[in-house]
């Protein structure tokens, strides 16, 4: 019995060591030689445009819906407002790379963990410049690896039309957040889905046509 227990402990330790050393891998992609040092996300980059979407938010089992409007205020700052279909404000905030200002928030969303998550999510959505560390590719896509603090962002672009279709925010081992874009072109995303892997928060934004 002691020998059996010892073998079990050794096997468990080796398994944990293997898991802890395993790094995040992009499925079916290989590293490529590239001199590209910067990737630009041009969605939400036009300061002359109001971006208007129908929003659906599922946060810890609670459903919120309404109209989401965002605008680029200056080179680093975006303002975003979520209202009901009848125009009552649910959420109003301003976010940049180094700042976050909450102008208004309803009780359902006014929780520290939710607000911090929304701040980080939309900072990623609005971020225009990404410093590229490595580039990968598969048959139809190019993937750019970007260091983000102690984590990484993997931005996936279609080779055929050059549209950004996904941003995966990861630790060294696994995905924490996936943002998917469906764009009319390289400068406008008509549908956006923000989905977390470790908390119950999903946001869907669908363009409202003029």
PDB file of C-alpha atoms in Angstrom:
ATOM      1  CA  UNK A   1       0.000   0.000   0.000  1.00  0.00           C
ATOM      2  CA  UNK A   2       2.730   2.572   0.788  1.00  0.00           C
ATOM      3  CA  UNK A   3       4.348   1.851  -2.602  1.00  0.00           C
ATOM      4  CA  UNK A   4       1.001   2.292  -4.337  1.00  0.00           C
ATOM      5  CA  UNK A   5       0.460   5.605  -2.554  1.00  0.00           C
ATOM      6  CA  UNK A   6       3.976   6.747  -3.473  1.00  0.00           C
ATOM      7  CA  UNK A   7       3.409   5.915  -7.155  1.00  0.00           C
ATOM      8  CA  UNK A   8       0.111   7.809  -7.056  1.00  0.00           C
ATOM      9  CA  UNK A   9       1.767  10.900  -5.526  1.00  0.00           C
ATOM     10  CA  UNK A  10       4.589  10.810  -8.079  1.00  0.00           C
ATOM     11  CA  UNK A  11       2.141  10.447 -10.967  1.00  0.00           C
ATOM     12  CA  UNK A  12      -0.007  13.284  -9.633  1.00  0.00           C
ATOM     13  CA  UNK A  13       3.034  15.519  -9.232  1.00  0.00           C
ATOM     14  CA  UNK A  14       4.222  14.806 -12.765  1.00  0.00           C
ATOM     15  CA  UNK A  15       0.749  15.534 -14.132  1.00  0.00           C
ATOM     16  CA  UNK A  16       0.558  18.859 -12.302  1.00  0.00           C
ATOM     17  CA  UNK A  17       4.057  19.758 -13.511  1.00  0.00           C
ATOM     18  CA  UNK A  18       3.044  18.961 -17.089  1.00  0.00           C
ATOM     19  CA  UNK A  19      -0.106  21.070 -16.826  1.00  0.00           C
ATOM     20  CA  UNK A  20       1.714  24.017 -15.235  1.00  0.00           C
ATOM     21  CA  UNK A  21       4.392  23.973 -17.957  1.00  0.00           C
ATOM     22  CA  UNK A  22       1.945  23.692 -20.849  1.00  0.00           C
ATOM     23  CA  UNK A  23       1.669  26.946 -22.797  1.00  0.00           C
ATOM     24  CA  UNK A  24      -1.213  28.357 -24.796  1.00  0.00           C
ATOM     25  CA  UNK A  25      -1.107  27.195 -28.403  1.00  0.00           C
ATOM     26  CA  UNK A  26      -2.936  28.541 -31.442  1.00  0.00           C
ATOM     27  CA  UNK A  27      -4.760  25.647 -33.123  1.00  0.00           C
ATOM     28  CA  UNK A  28      -3.445  24.693 -36.570  1.00  0.00           C
ATOM     29  CA  UNK A  29      -1.077  27.651 -36.857  1.00  0.00           C
ATOM     30  CA  UNK A  30       2.662  27.936 -37.360  1.00  0.00           C
ATOM     31  CA  UNK A  31       5.056  30.739 -36.512  1.00  0.00           C
ATOM     32  CA  UNK A  32       6.193  32.842 -39.463  1.00  0.00           C
ATOM     33  CA  UNK A  33       9.016  35.283 -40.065  1.00  0.00           C
ATOM     34  CA  UNK A  34       7.685  38.836 -40.068  1.00  0.00           C
ATOM     35  CA  UNK A  35       9.080  42.336 -39.674  1.00  0.00           C
ATOM     36  CA  UNK A  36       5.700  43.751 -38.617  1.00  0.00           C
ATOM     37  CA  UNK A  37       5.998  45.444 -35.225  1.00  0.00           C
ATOM     38  CA  UNK A  38       2.577  47.070 -34.915  1.00  0.00           C
ATOM     39  CA  UNK A  39      -1.007  46.028 -35.596  1.00  0.00           C
ATOM     40  CA  UNK A  40      -3.774  48.590 -35.929  1.00  0.00           C
ATOM     41  CA  UNK A  41      -7.397  47.895 -35.063  1.00  0.00           C
ATOM     42  CA  UNK A  42      -9.353  50.539 -36.974  1.00  0.00           C
ATOM     43  CA  UNK A  43     -12.763  49.661 -35.546  1.00  0.00           C
ATOM     44  CA  UNK A  44     -14.012  52.664 -33.494  1.00  0.00           C
ATOM     45  CA  UNK A  45     -11.185  54.856 -34.786  1.00  0.00           C
ATOM     46  CA  UNK A  46     -13.281  57.544 -36.514  1.00  0.00           C
ATOM     47  CA  UNK A  47     -13.908  60.514 -34.197  1.00  0.00           C
ATOM     48  CA  UNK A  48     -16.554  61.865 -36.598  1.00  0.00           C
ATOM     49  CA  UNK A  49     -18.760  58.793 -36.257  1.00  0.00           C
ATOM     50  CA  UNK A  50     -21.288  57.674 -33.639  1.00  0.00           C
ATOM     51  CA  UNK A  51     -21.252  53.879 -33.356  1.00  0.00           C
ATOM     52  CA  UNK A  52     -24.749  52.649 -32.475  1.00  0.00           C
ATOM     53  CA  UNK A  53     -25.655  49.069 -31.554  1.00  0.00           C
ATOM     54  CA  UNK A  54     -28.465  46.999 -30.124  1.00  0.00           C
ATOM     55  CA  UNK A  55     -26.984  45.501 -26.941  1.00  0.00           C
ATOM     56  CA  UNK A  56     -27.719  42.303 -25.048  1.00  0.00           C
ATOM     57  CA  UNK A  57     -25.838  41.674 -21.800  1.00  0.00           C
ATOM     58  CA  UNK A  58     -25.963  38.459 -19.787  1.00  0.00           C
ATOM     59  CA  UNK A  59     -24.256  39.112 -16.451  1.00  0.00           C
ATOM     60  CA  UNK A  60     -24.405  36.444 -13.731  1.00  0.00           C
ATOM     61  CA  UNK A  61     -27.825  35.252 -14.915  1.00  0.00           C
ATOM     62  CA  UNK A  62     -29.330  38.720 -15.258  1.00  0.00           C
ATOM     63  CA  UNK A  63     -30.367  39.921 -18.699  1.00  0.00           C
ATOM     64  CA  UNK A  64     -29.974  43.550 -19.720  1.00  0.00           C
ATOM     65  CA  UNK A  65     -30.737  44.991 -23.117  1.00  0.00           C
ATOM     66  CA  UNK A  66     -30.897  48.346 -24.809  1.00  0.00           C
ATOM     67  CA  UNK A  67     -29.011  50.715 -27.070  1.00  0.00           C
ATOM     68  CA  UNK A  68     -25.223  51.026 -26.898  1.00  0.00           C
ATOM     69  CA  UNK A  69     -23.646  54.166 -28.342  1.00  0.00           C
ATOM     70  CA  UNK A  70     -19.941  54.941 -28.360  1.00  0.00           C
ATOM     71  CA  UNK A  71     -17.810  57.727 -29.790  1.00  0.00           C
ATOM     72  CA  UNK A  72     -14.091  58.439 -29.984  1.00  0.00           C
ATOM     73  CA  UNK A  73     -13.530  61.691 -28.050  1.00  0.00           C
ATOM     74  CA  UNK A  74      -9.835  62.149 -28.794  1.00  0.00           C
ATOM     75  CA  UNK A  75      -6.771  60.094 -29.712  1.00  0.00           C
ATOM     76  CA  UNK A  76      -6.922  58.041 -26.503  1.00  0.00           C
ATOM     77  CA  UNK A  77     -10.437  58.398 -25.076  1.00  0.00           C
ATOM     78  CA  UNK A  78     -13.796  56.803 -25.910  1.00  0.00           C
ATOM     79  CA  UNK A  79     -17.155  57.508 -24.292  1.00  0.00           C
ATOM     80  CA  UNK A  80     -19.817  54.791 -24.191  1.00  0.00           C
ATOM     81  CA  UNK A  81     -23.458  54.974 -23.093  1.00  0.00           C
ATOM     82  CA  UNK A  82     -25.941  52.132 -22.628  1.00  0.00           C
ATOM     83  CA  UNK A  83     -29.623  53.103 -22.464  1.00  0.00           C
ATOM     84  CA  UNK A  84     -32.926  51.270 -22.428  1.00  0.00           C
ATOM     85  CA  UNK A  85     -34.964  51.205 -25.616  1.00  0.00           C
ATOM     86  CA  UNK A  86     -36.923  54.102 -24.124  1.00  0.00           C
ATOM     87  CA  UNK A  87     -33.815  56.231 -23.535  1.00  0.00           C
ATOM     88  CA  UNK A  88     -33.205  55.724 -19.806  1.00  0.00           C
ATOM     89  CA  UNK A  89     -29.478  55.557 -19.023  1.00  0.00           C
ATOM     90  CA  UNK A  90     -28.151  52.260 -17.659  1.00  0.00           C
ATOM     91  CA  UNK A  91     -24.415  52.880 -17.981  1.00  0.00           C
ATOM     92  CA  UNK A  92     -22.283  55.859 -18.971  1.00  0.00           C
ATOM     93  CA  UNK A  93     -18.474  55.737 -18.878  1.00  0.00           C
ATOM     94  CA  UNK A  94     -15.299  57.091 -20.451  1.00  0.00           C
ATOM     95  CA  UNK A  95     -12.275  54.865 -20.952  1.00  0.00           C
ATOM     96  CA  UNK A  96      -8.733  55.223 -22.274  1.00  0.00           C
ATOM     97  CA  UNK A  97      -5.538  53.213 -21.859  1.00  0.00           C
ATOM     98  CA  UNK A  98      -4.788  54.925 -18.553  1.00  0.00           C
ATOM     99  CA  UNK A  99      -8.120  56.181 -17.238  1.00  0.00           C
ATOM    100  CA  UNK A 100     -11.691  55.171 -16.477  1.00  0.00           C
ATOM    101  CA  UNK A 101     -14.456  57.553 -15.490  1.00  0.00           C
ATOM    102  CA  UNK A 102     -17.886  56.277 -14.474  1.00  0.00           C
ATOM    103  CA  UNK A 103     -20.562  58.892 -15.099  1.00  0.00           C
ATOM    104  CA  UNK A 104     -23.577  56.735 -14.212  1.00  0.00           C
ATOM    105  CA  UNK A 105     -24.432  53.106 -13.507  1.00  0.00           C
ATOM    106  CA  UNK A 106     -27.616  51.242 -12.512  1.00  0.00           C
ATOM    107  CA  UNK A 107     -27.506  49.009  -9.449  1.00  0.00           C
ATOM    108  CA  UNK A 108     -27.510  45.766 -11.477  1.00  0.00           C
ATOM    109  CA  UNK A 109     -24.125  46.663 -12.957  1.00  0.00           C
ATOM    110  CA  UNK A 110     -22.720  48.774 -10.124  1.00  0.00           C
ATOM    111  CA  UNK A 111     -20.455  46.120  -8.655  1.00  0.00           C
ATOM    112  CA  UNK A 112     -16.687  46.421  -8.529  1.00  0.00           C
ATOM    113  CA  UNK A 113     -15.948  43.137 -10.290  1.00  0.00           C
ATOM    114  CA  UNK A 114     -18.435  43.909 -13.085  1.00  0.00           C
ATOM    115  CA  UNK A 115     -17.234  47.478 -13.633  1.00  0.00           C
ATOM    116  CA  UNK A 116     -13.563  46.455 -13.620  1.00  0.00           C
ATOM    117  CA  UNK A 117     -14.355  43.730 -16.130  1.00  0.00           C
ATOM    118  CA  UNK A 118     -16.301  46.088 -18.406  1.00  0.00           C
ATOM    119  CA  UNK A 119     -13.463  48.616 -18.197  1.00  0.00           C
ATOM    120  CA  UNK A 120     -10.901  46.015 -19.287  1.00  0.00           C
ATOM    121  CA  UNK A 121     -13.188  44.565 -21.970  1.00  0.00           C
ATOM    122  CA  UNK A 122     -13.909  47.853 -23.705  1.00  0.00           C
ATOM    123  CA  UNK A 123     -10.334  49.012 -23.331  1.00  0.00           C
ATOM    124  CA  UNK A 124      -9.470  46.011 -25.498  1.00  0.00           C
ATOM    125  CA  UNK A 125     -12.333  46.636 -27.924  1.00  0.00           C
ATOM    126  CA  UNK A 126     -11.346  50.272 -28.441  1.00  0.00           C
ATOM    127  CA  UNK A 127      -7.553  49.818 -28.406  1.00  0.00           C
ATOM    128  CA  UNK A 128      -6.137  50.851 -31.758  1.00  0.00           C
ATOM    129  CA  UNK A 129      -2.397  50.167 -31.554  1.00  0.00           C
ATOM    130  CA  UNK A 130      -0.967  46.785 -30.604  1.00  0.00           C
ATOM    131  CA  UNK A 131       2.769  46.100 -30.367  1.00  0.00           C
ATOM    132  CA  UNK A 132       3.420  42.801 -32.126  1.00  0.00           C
ATOM    133  CA  UNK A 133       5.794  40.245 -30.595  1.00  0.00           C
ATOM    134  CA  UNK A 134       5.244  37.244 -32.870  1.00  0.00           C
ATOM    135  CA  UNK A 135       3.220  36.404 -35.961  1.00  0.00           C
ATOM    136  CA  UNK A 136       1.558  33.081 -36.795  1.00  0.00           C
ATOM    137  CA  UNK A 137      -0.488  31.881 -39.729  1.00  0.00           C
ATOM    138  CA  UNK A 138      -2.686  29.106 -41.022  1.00  0.00           C
ATOM    139  CA  UNK A 139      -4.162  28.619 -44.454  1.00  0.00           C
ATOM    140  CA  UNK A 140      -6.677  31.462 -44.208  1.00  0.00           C
ATOM    141  CA  UNK A 141      -5.641  33.663 -41.281  1.00  0.00           C
ATOM    142  CA  UNK A 142      -2.778  35.656 -39.797  1.00  0.00           C
ATOM    143  CA  UNK A 143      -2.515  35.805 -35.990  1.00  0.00           C
ATOM    144  CA  UNK A 144      -0.583  38.495 -34.128  1.00  0.00           C
ATOM    145  CA  UNK A 145       0.686  37.825 -30.608  1.00  0.00           C
ATOM    146  CA  UNK A 146       0.803  40.912 -28.379  1.00  0.00           C
ATOM    147  CA  UNK A 147       2.057  41.204 -24.797  1.00  0.00           C
ATOM    148  CA  UNK A 148      -0.549  42.790 -22.500  1.00  0.00           C
ATOM    149  CA  UNK A 149       0.872  43.170 -18.989  1.00  0.00           C
ATOM    150  CA  UNK A 150       1.360  39.616 -17.702  1.00  0.00           C
ATOM    151  CA  UNK A 151      -1.057  38.243 -20.304  1.00  0.00           C
ATOM    152  CA  UNK A 152      -1.294  38.093 -24.074  1.00  0.00           C
ATOM    153  CA  UNK A 153      -3.636  39.138 -26.838  1.00  0.00           C
ATOM    154  CA  UNK A 154      -3.919  37.136 -30.048  1.00  0.00           C
ATOM    155  CA  UNK A 155      -5.465  39.153 -32.877  1.00  0.00           C
ATOM    156  CA  UNK A 156      -6.731  37.116 -35.824  1.00  0.00           C
ATOM    157  CA  UNK A 157      -7.081  38.656 -39.273  1.00  0.00           C
ATOM    158  CA  UNK A 158      -8.481  37.102 -42.441  1.00  0.00           C
ATOM    159  CA  UNK A 159      -5.966  36.897 -45.261  1.00  0.00           C
ATOM    160  CA  UNK A 160      -8.660  37.295 -47.914  1.00  0.00           C
ATOM    161  CA  UNK A 161     -10.159  40.640 -46.854  1.00  0.00           C
ATOM    162  CA  UNK A 162      -7.738  41.794 -44.111  1.00  0.00           C
ATOM    163  CA  UNK A 163     -10.573  42.098 -41.557  1.00  0.00           C
ATOM    164  CA  UNK A 164      -9.900  41.643 -37.841  1.00  0.00           C
ATOM    165  CA  UNK A 165     -12.249  38.854 -36.769  1.00  0.00           C
ATOM    166  CA  UNK A 166     -11.120  37.915 -33.254  1.00  0.00           C
ATOM    167  CA  UNK A 167      -9.134  39.031 -30.235  1.00  0.00           C
ATOM    168  CA  UNK A 168      -8.317  36.330 -27.677  1.00  0.00           C
ATOM    169  CA  UNK A 169      -7.044  37.510 -24.278  1.00  0.00           C
ATOM    170  CA  UNK A 170      -5.055  34.746 -22.593  1.00  0.00           C
ATOM    171  CA  UNK A 171      -2.827  33.804 -19.724  1.00  0.00           C
ATOM    172  CA  UNK A 172       0.280  31.805 -20.562  1.00  0.00           C
ATOM    173  CA  UNK A 173      -1.850  28.655 -20.645  1.00  0.00           C
ATOM    174  CA  UNK A 174      -5.487  29.378 -21.551  1.00  0.00           C
ATOM    175  CA  UNK A 175      -8.073  31.791 -22.928  1.00  0.00           C
ATOM    176  CA  UNK A 176      -9.771  34.139 -20.477  1.00  0.00           C
ATOM    177  CA  UNK A 177     -11.757  36.270 -22.916  1.00  0.00           C
ATOM    178  CA  UNK A 178     -12.677  36.107 -26.598  1.00  0.00           C
ATOM    179  CA  UNK A 179     -13.931  39.107 -28.584  1.00  0.00           C
ATOM    180  CA  UNK A 180     -15.346  38.303 -32.031  1.00  0.00           C
ATOM    181  CA  UNK A 181     -15.899  40.888 -34.754  1.00  0.00           C
ATOM    182  CA  UNK A 182     -17.974  40.738 -37.930  1.00  0.00           C
ATOM    183  CA  UNK A 183     -17.050  43.700 -40.079  1.00  0.00           C
ATOM    184  CA  UNK A 184     -18.460  45.370 -43.162  1.00  0.00           C
ATOM    185  CA  UNK A 185     -14.902  46.387 -43.909  1.00  0.00           C
ATOM    186  CA  UNK A 186     -11.622  46.878 -42.039  1.00  0.00           C
ATOM    187  CA  UNK A 187     -12.903  50.022 -40.282  1.00  0.00           C
ATOM    188  CA  UNK A 188     -16.407  49.075 -39.093  1.00  0.00           C
ATOM    189  CA  UNK A 189     -17.573  46.083 -37.061  1.00  0.00           C
ATOM    190  CA  UNK A 190     -21.316  45.544 -37.398  1.00  0.00           C
ATOM    191  CA  UNK A 191     -21.492  42.668 -34.886  1.00  0.00           C
ATOM    192  CA  UNK A 192     -19.368  42.170 -31.770  1.00  0.00           C
ATOM    193  CA  UNK A 193     -19.485  39.387 -29.183  1.00  0.00           C
ATOM    194  CA  UNK A 194     -17.556  39.607 -25.904  1.00  0.00           C
ATOM    195  CA  UNK A 195     -17.475  36.287 -24.071  1.00  0.00           C
ATOM    196  CA  UNK A 196     -15.640  35.384 -20.870  1.00  0.00           C
ATOM    197  CA  UNK A 197     -14.402  31.881 -20.150  1.00  0.00           C
ATOM    198  CA  UNK A 198     -14.154  32.111 -16.357  1.00  0.00           C
ATOM    199  CA  UNK A 199     -17.062  34.352 -15.320  1.00  0.00           C
ATOM    200  CA  UNK A 200     -20.696  34.564 -16.365  1.00  0.00           C
ATOM    201  CA  UNK A 201     -20.568  37.612 -18.590  1.00  0.00           C
ATOM    202  CA  UNK A 202     -21.431  37.805 -22.275  1.00  0.00           C
ATOM    203  CA  UNK A 203     -22.096  40.943 -24.322  1.00  0.00           C
ATOM    204  CA  UNK A 204     -23.565  41.021 -27.823  1.00  0.00           C
ATOM    205  CA  UNK A 205     -23.562  44.211 -29.900  1.00  0.00           C
ATOM    206  CA  UNK A 206     -25.407  44.311 -33.228  1.00  0.00           C
ATOM    207  CA  UNK A 207     -25.319  47.377 -35.418  1.00  0.00           C
ATOM    208  CA  UNK A 208     -28.474  49.442 -35.757  1.00  0.00           C
ATOM    209  CA  UNK A 209     -28.635  50.599 -39.368  1.00  0.00           C
ATOM    210  CA  UNK A 210     -29.447  54.214 -40.053  1.00  0.00           C
TER     211      UNK A 210
END
